[in-house]
mmCIF file of C-alpha atoms in Angstrom:
data_model
loop_
_atom_site.group_PDB
_atom_site.id
_atom_site.type_symbol
_atom_site.label_atom_id
_atom_site.label_comp_id
_atom_site.label_asym_id
_atom_site.label_seq_id
_atom_site.Cartn_x
_atom_site.Cartn_y
_atom_site.Cartn_z
ATOM 1 C CA MET L 1 0.045 0.038 0.413
ATOM 2 C CA ALA L 2 1.365 3.155 -0.818
ATOM 3 C CA SER L 3 2.180 6.310 1.659
ATOM 4 C CA GLU L 4 -0.381 8.460 3.004
ATOM 5 C CA ALA L 5 1.791 11.711 1.437
ATOM 6 C CA ASP L 6 1.741 9.821 -1.802
ATOM 7 C CA PRO L 7 -1.501 8.322 -2.929
ATOM 8 C CA ALA L 8 -1.213 5.267 -5.232
ATOM 9 C CA VAL L 9 -2.138 5.121 -8.606
ATOM 10 C CA ALA L 10 -4.577 2.335 -9.333
ATOM 11 C CA THR L 11 -3.232 -0.417 -11.852
ATOM 12 C CA GLY L 12 -6.767 -2.333 -12.459
ATOM 13 C CA GLY L 13 -8.066 -5.285 -11.229
ATOM 14 C CA GLU L 14 -11.360 -7.131 -10.237
ATOM 15 C CA ASP L 15 -11.479 -5.087 -7.376
ATOM 16 C CA GLU L 16 -11.068 -2.031 -9.295
ATOM 17 C CA PRO L 17 -14.382 0.490 -10.320
ATOM 18 C CA GLU L 18 -15.447 0.191 -13.618
ATOM 19 C CA GLU L 19 -14.583 2.911 -15.745
ATOM 20 C CA THR L 20 -17.463 5.244 -17.047
ATOM 21 C CA PRO L 21 -17.167 5.261 -21.258
ATOM 22 C CA GLY L 22 -16.197 8.088 -22.855
ATOM 23 C CA TYR L 23 -15.395 9.950 -19.770
ATOM 24 C CA LYS L 24 -12.238 11.970 -19.329
ATOM 25 C CA ALA L 25 -10.606 13.663 -15.966
ATOM 26 C CA PRO L 26 -10.971 17.252 -16.300
ATOM 27 C CA GLU L 27 -7.138 18.639 -16.983
ATOM 28 C CA LYS L 28 -5.261 19.132 -13.342
ATOM 29 C CA LYS L 29 -5.163 22.814 -12.072
ATOM 30 C CA SER L 30 -3.880 24.005 -9.052
ATOM 31 C CA LEU L 31 -6.177 25.781 -6.621
ATOM 32 C CA LYS L 32 -4.091 29.245 -7.309
ATOM 33 C CA GLU L 33 -4.526 28.727 -11.073
ATOM 34 C CA ILE L 34 -8.228 28.304 -10.717
ATOM 35 C CA THR L 35 -8.548 31.328 -8.257
ATOM 36 C CA GLU L 36 -6.707 33.600 -10.791
ATOM 37 C CA LEU L 37 -8.719 32.758 -13.668
ATOM 38 C CA ASP L 38 -11.398 34.828 -14.986
ATOM 39 C CA GLN L 39 -10.618 37.839 -12.680
ATOM 40 C CA ASP L 40 -12.633 40.326 -14.570
ATOM 41 C CA ASP L 41 -15.866 38.213 -14.149
ATOM 42 C CA GLU L 42 -17.494 39.231 -10.819
ATOM 43 C CA SER L 43 -20.101 36.698 -10.700
ATOM 44 C CA LEU L 44 -17.499 33.841 -11.289
ATOM 45 C CA VAL L 45 -15.293 35.543 -8.666
ATOM 46 C CA LYS L 46 -18.434 35.062 -6.203
ATOM 47 C CA TYR L 47 -19.313 31.407 -7.535
ATOM 48 C CA LYS L 48 -15.588 30.413 -6.902
ATOM 49 C CA GLN L 49 -15.458 32.073 -3.386
ATOM 50 C CA ALA L 50 -18.703 30.219 -2.619
ATOM 51 C CA LEU L 51 -17.482 26.735 -3.935
ATOM 52 C CA LEU L 52 -13.918 26.695 -2.228
ATOM 53 C CA GLY L 53 -15.592 28.312 0.942
ATOM 54 C CA GLY L 54 -13.223 31.280 0.889
ATOM 55 C CA GLY L 55 -10.174 28.724 0.512
ATOM 56 C CA GLY L 56 -7.763 30.430 -1.319
ATOM 57 C CA GLY L 57 -4.853 27.827 -0.816
ATOM 58 C CA GLY L 58 -3.371 30.368 1.934
ATOM 59 C CA SER L 59 -3.514 30.676 5.523
ATOM 60 C CA ASP L 60 -7.344 30.067 5.742
ATOM 61 C CA VAL L 61 -6.826 26.298 4.580
ATOM 62 C CA LEU L 62 -6.003 23.611 7.401
ATOM 63 C CA ASP L 63 -2.911 21.380 6.064
ATOM 64 C CA GLU L 64 -2.755 18.555 8.194
ATOM 65 C CA GLY L 65 0.456 16.833 5.883
ATOM 66 C CA GLY L 66 -0.152 13.656 4.220
ATOM 67 C CA ALA L 67 -2.287 13.097 1.144
ATOM 68 C CA ASN L 68 -4.581 15.719 -0.094
ATOM 69 C CA VAL L 69 -7.949 13.767 0.669
ATOM 70 C CA LEU L 70 -8.233 12.510 4.466
ATOM 71 C CA PRO L 71 -10.791 10.193 5.238
ATOM 72 C CA LYS L 72 -11.463 10.367 8.899
ATOM 73 C CA ALA L 73 -13.976 7.789 9.515
ATOM 74 C CA ILE L 74 -16.670 5.291 8.431
ATOM 75 C CA SER L 75 -19.754 4.620 10.328
ATOM 76 C CA LEU L 76 -22.753 2.428 9.802
ATOM 77 C CA VAL L 77 -26.215 4.242 10.001
ATOM 78 C CA VAL L 78 -29.489 2.377 11.054
ATOM 79 C CA VAL L 79 -32.738 3.963 11.377
ATOM 80 C CA ASP L 80 -33.316 4.082 15.196
ATOM 81 C CA ARG L 81 -30.233 3.072 16.239
ATOM 82 C CA ASP L 82 -26.838 4.907 17.391
ATOM 83 C CA ASP L 83 -24.436 5.067 14.838
ATOM 84 C CA VAL L 84 -21.387 2.689 14.818
ATOM 85 C CA ALA L 85 -18.304 4.664 13.578
ATOM 86 C CA ILE L 86 -14.679 3.018 13.064
ATOM 87 C CA ASP L 87 -11.884 5.674 12.863
ATOM 88 C CA LEU L 88 -9.904 5.573 9.608
ATOM 89 C CA THR L 89 -7.073 7.486 10.955
ATOM 90 C CA GLY L 90 -5.369 4.845 13.234
ATOM 91 C CA ASP L 91 -4.081 1.273 12.554
ATOM 92 C CA LEU L 92 -6.387 -0.044 9.739
ATOM 93 C CA ALA L 93 -5.467 -3.623 10.460
ATOM 94 C CA LYS L 94 -7.628 -3.255 13.517
ATOM 95 C CA ILE L 95 -10.649 -2.406 11.810
ATOM 96 C CA LYS L 96 -11.003 -5.665 10.355
ATOM 97 C CA ALA L 97 -11.299 -7.224 13.803
ATOM 98 C CA THR L 98 -14.306 -4.910 14.862
ATOM 99 C CA PRO L 99 -17.025 -6.203 12.491
ATOM 100 C CA PHE L 100 -20.430 -3.826 11.630
ATOM 101 C CA THR L 101 -23.277 -6.172 12.967
ATOM 102 C CA VAL L 102 -26.586 -5.744 11.011
ATOM 103 C CA LYS L 103 -29.517 -7.810 11.561
ATOM 104 C CA GLU L 104 -30.990 -9.452 8.754
ATOM 105 C CA GLY L 105 -33.410 -7.951 6.446
ATOM 106 C CA SER L 106 -32.458 -4.354 8.125
ATOM 107 C CA SER L 107 -32.075 -1.140 5.833
ATOM 108 C CA TYR L 108 -28.561 0.765 6.928
ATOM 109 C CA ARG L 109 -26.406 2.879 4.800
ATOM 110 C CA MET L 110 -22.618 4.157 5.310
ATOM 111 C CA LYS L 111 -21.383 7.424 6.061
ATOM 112 C CA ILE L 112 -17.976 8.438 5.321
ATOM 113 C CA ASP L 113 -16.355 11.617 6.855
ATOM 114 C CA PHE L 114 -13.255 12.830 5.214
ATOM 115 C CA ARG L 115 -11.256 16.249 4.692
ATOM 116 C CA VAL L 116 -9.600 17.803 1.723
ATOM 117 C CA GLN L 117 -6.811 19.719 2.722
ATOM 118 C CA ARG L 118 -4.945 21.880 0.099
ATOM 119 C CA GLU L 119 -5.909 21.092 -3.421
ATOM 120 C CA ILE L 120 -9.243 20.565 -5.282
ATOM 121 C CA VAL L 121 -10.188 16.736 -5.914
ATOM 122 C CA THR L 122 -12.006 15.614 -8.845
ATOM 123 C CA GLY L 123 -14.234 12.924 -8.937
ATOM 124 C CA LEU L 124 -13.839 11.483 -5.868
ATOM 125 C CA LYS L 125 -15.223 8.122 -5.369
ATOM 126 C CA PHE L 126 -15.712 5.102 -2.468
ATOM 127 C CA HIS L 127 -15.502 1.984 -4.071
ATOM 128 C CA MET L 128 -16.469 -1.205 -2.021
ATOM 129 C CA ALA L 129 -16.241 -4.974 -3.143
ATOM 130 C CA THR L 130 -17.937 -7.536 -0.958
ATOM 131 C CA TYR L 131 -16.961 -11.010 -0.101
ATOM 132 C CA ARG L 132 -18.371 -13.828 1.621
ATOM 133 C CA LYS L 133 -16.246 -16.960 1.979
ATOM 134 C CA GLY L 134 -13.456 -15.956 -0.575
ATOM 135 C CA ILE L 135 -16.222 -15.108 -3.176
ATOM 136 C CA ARG L 136 -17.281 -11.522 -4.431
ATOM 137 C CA VAL L 137 -21.009 -11.126 -3.869
ATOM 138 C CA ASP L 138 -21.333 -7.263 -4.735
ATOM 139 C CA ARG L 139 -18.992 -4.374 -5.703
ATOM 140 C CA ARG L 140 -20.384 -0.728 -5.801
ATOM 141 C CA THR L 141 -18.624 2.720 -6.480
ATOM 142 C CA HIS L 142 -20.222 5.553 -5.169
ATOM 143 C CA MET L 143 -19.356 9.003 -6.784
ATOM 144 C CA LEU L 144 -19.092 11.553 -4.231
ATOM 145 C CA GLY L 145 -17.994 14.663 -6.550
ATOM 146 C CA SER L 146 -15.380 17.221 -6.926
ATOM 147 C CA PHE L 147 -14.437 19.030 -3.520
ATOM 148 C CA GLY L 148 -12.341 22.149 -2.633
ATOM 149 C CA PRO L 149 -10.060 22.671 0.593
ATOM 150 C CA LYS L 150 -11.964 23.159 3.457
ATOM 151 C CA LYS L 151 -11.232 23.007 7.131
ATOM 152 C CA GLU L 152 -14.234 21.482 8.196
ATOM 153 C CA VAL L 153 -14.816 17.657 7.759
ATOM 154 C CA GLN L 154 -17.221 16.654 4.765
ATOM 155 C CA THR L 155 -19.637 14.005 4.968
ATOM 156 C CA PHE L 156 -21.065 11.131 2.161
ATOM 157 C CA SER L 157 -23.936 9.047 2.789
ATOM 158 C CA THR L 158 -24.280 6.049 0.490
ATOM 159 C CA PRO L 159 -27.848 5.299 -0.625
ATOM 160 C CA ILE L 160 -29.886 2.889 1.312
ATOM 161 C CA ASP L 161 -29.237 -0.229 1.436
ATOM 162 C CA GLU L 162 -30.905 -3.594 2.860
ATOM 163 C CA ALA L 163 -29.248 -6.487 4.473
ATOM 164 C CA PRO L 164 -30.030 -9.970 2.832
ATOM 165 C CA SER L 165 -32.132 -12.374 5.159
ATOM 166 C CA GLY L 166 -32.484 -15.883 5.719
ATOM 167 C CA MET L 167 -30.544 -18.530 7.151
ATOM 168 C CA LEU L 168 -27.858 -18.841 4.158
ATOM 169 C CA ALA L 169 -27.126 -15.207 4.191
ATOM 170 C CA ARG L 170 -26.361 -14.933 7.706
ATOM 171 C CA GLY L 171 -22.787 -14.932 8.282
ATOM 172 C CA THR L 172 -19.401 -12.487 8.082
ATOM 173 C CA TYR L 173 -18.857 -10.488 4.876
ATOM 174 C CA THR L 174 -15.575 -8.739 4.129
ATOM 175 C CA MET L 175 -15.704 -5.279 2.483
ATOM 176 C CA LYS L 176 -12.341 -3.976 0.771
ATOM 177 C CA CYS L 177 -13.073 -0.372 0.772
ATOM 178 C CA LYS L 178 -10.920 2.375 -0.974
ATOM 179 C CA PHE L 179 -11.104 6.170 -1.515
ATOM 180 C CA LEU L 180 -9.888 7.476 -4.543
ATOM 181 C CA ASP L 181 -10.153 10.106 -7.106
ATOM 182 C CA ASP L 182 -10.597 10.886 -11.358
ATOM 183 C CA ASP L 183 -6.704 10.526 -11.468
ATOM 184 C CA LYS L 184 -6.674 7.236 -9.999
ATOM 185 C CA HIS L 185 -5.470 8.270 -6.990
ATOM 186 C CA THR L 186 -6.177 6.034 -3.868
ATOM 187 C CA TYR L 187 -6.009 8.104 -0.630
ATOM 188 C CA LYS L 188 -6.925 4.995 1.771
ATOM 189 C CA GLU L 189 -7.585 1.235 1.374
ATOM 190 C CA TRP L 190 -8.868 -0.692 4.309
ATOM 191 C CA GLU L 191 -11.176 -3.886 4.904
ATOM 192 C CA CYS L 192 -13.871 -3.899 7.326
ATOM 193 C CA GLN L 193 -16.534 -7.059 8.340
ATOM 194 C CA LEU L 194 -20.113 -6.701 7.862
ATOM 195 C CA ALA L 195 -21.849 -9.329 10.203
ATOM 196 C CA ILE L 196 -25.597 -10.227 9.129
ATOM 197 C CA ALA L 197 -27.349 -11.507 12.184
ATOM 198 C CA LYS L 198 -30.959 -12.976 13.228
ATOM 199 C CA ASP L 199 -31.088 -9.934 15.696
ATOM 200 C CA TRP L 200 -29.448 -7.086 17.239
#
């Protein structure tokens, strides 16, 4: 796995997100280049200020070091139950030892907290491949969008999903997750467990 400061470039494989036919990632520009463009267009300047939250790449942007995108936490969100959060800033090997437990047939979603700290990131994605007994049973890519740097943590929630039900569906599933962008830079990869149980 690549270091946090130098995100890996994905090289393809069965766990990689599928490409969108005909889509070409936008040309990479620094935050400074973007803010200096079209200075004579007052409405565009205001739009960029609103989009970037006032972040012009100077002292108003918090830089924690490491990669440009910092995934902070992933949470299991179930209606009428407390969210169960896992910290993504510590030892990623320990995450696999703490499974999320979901009652069969329940509706749930995943919530990801992250922060963009220096430059605009385009086409940020959350990709998840799910395995049961070594066989892939699901693969999903959620497009989060493009984000400018902010001091605040931003949040993305996946659409509501329903846990499978029945005796054959119960058990533990391994989810291989990654956070990546249009340039195929992987900012964080981790594995976690989802346990489908008869009851909470």
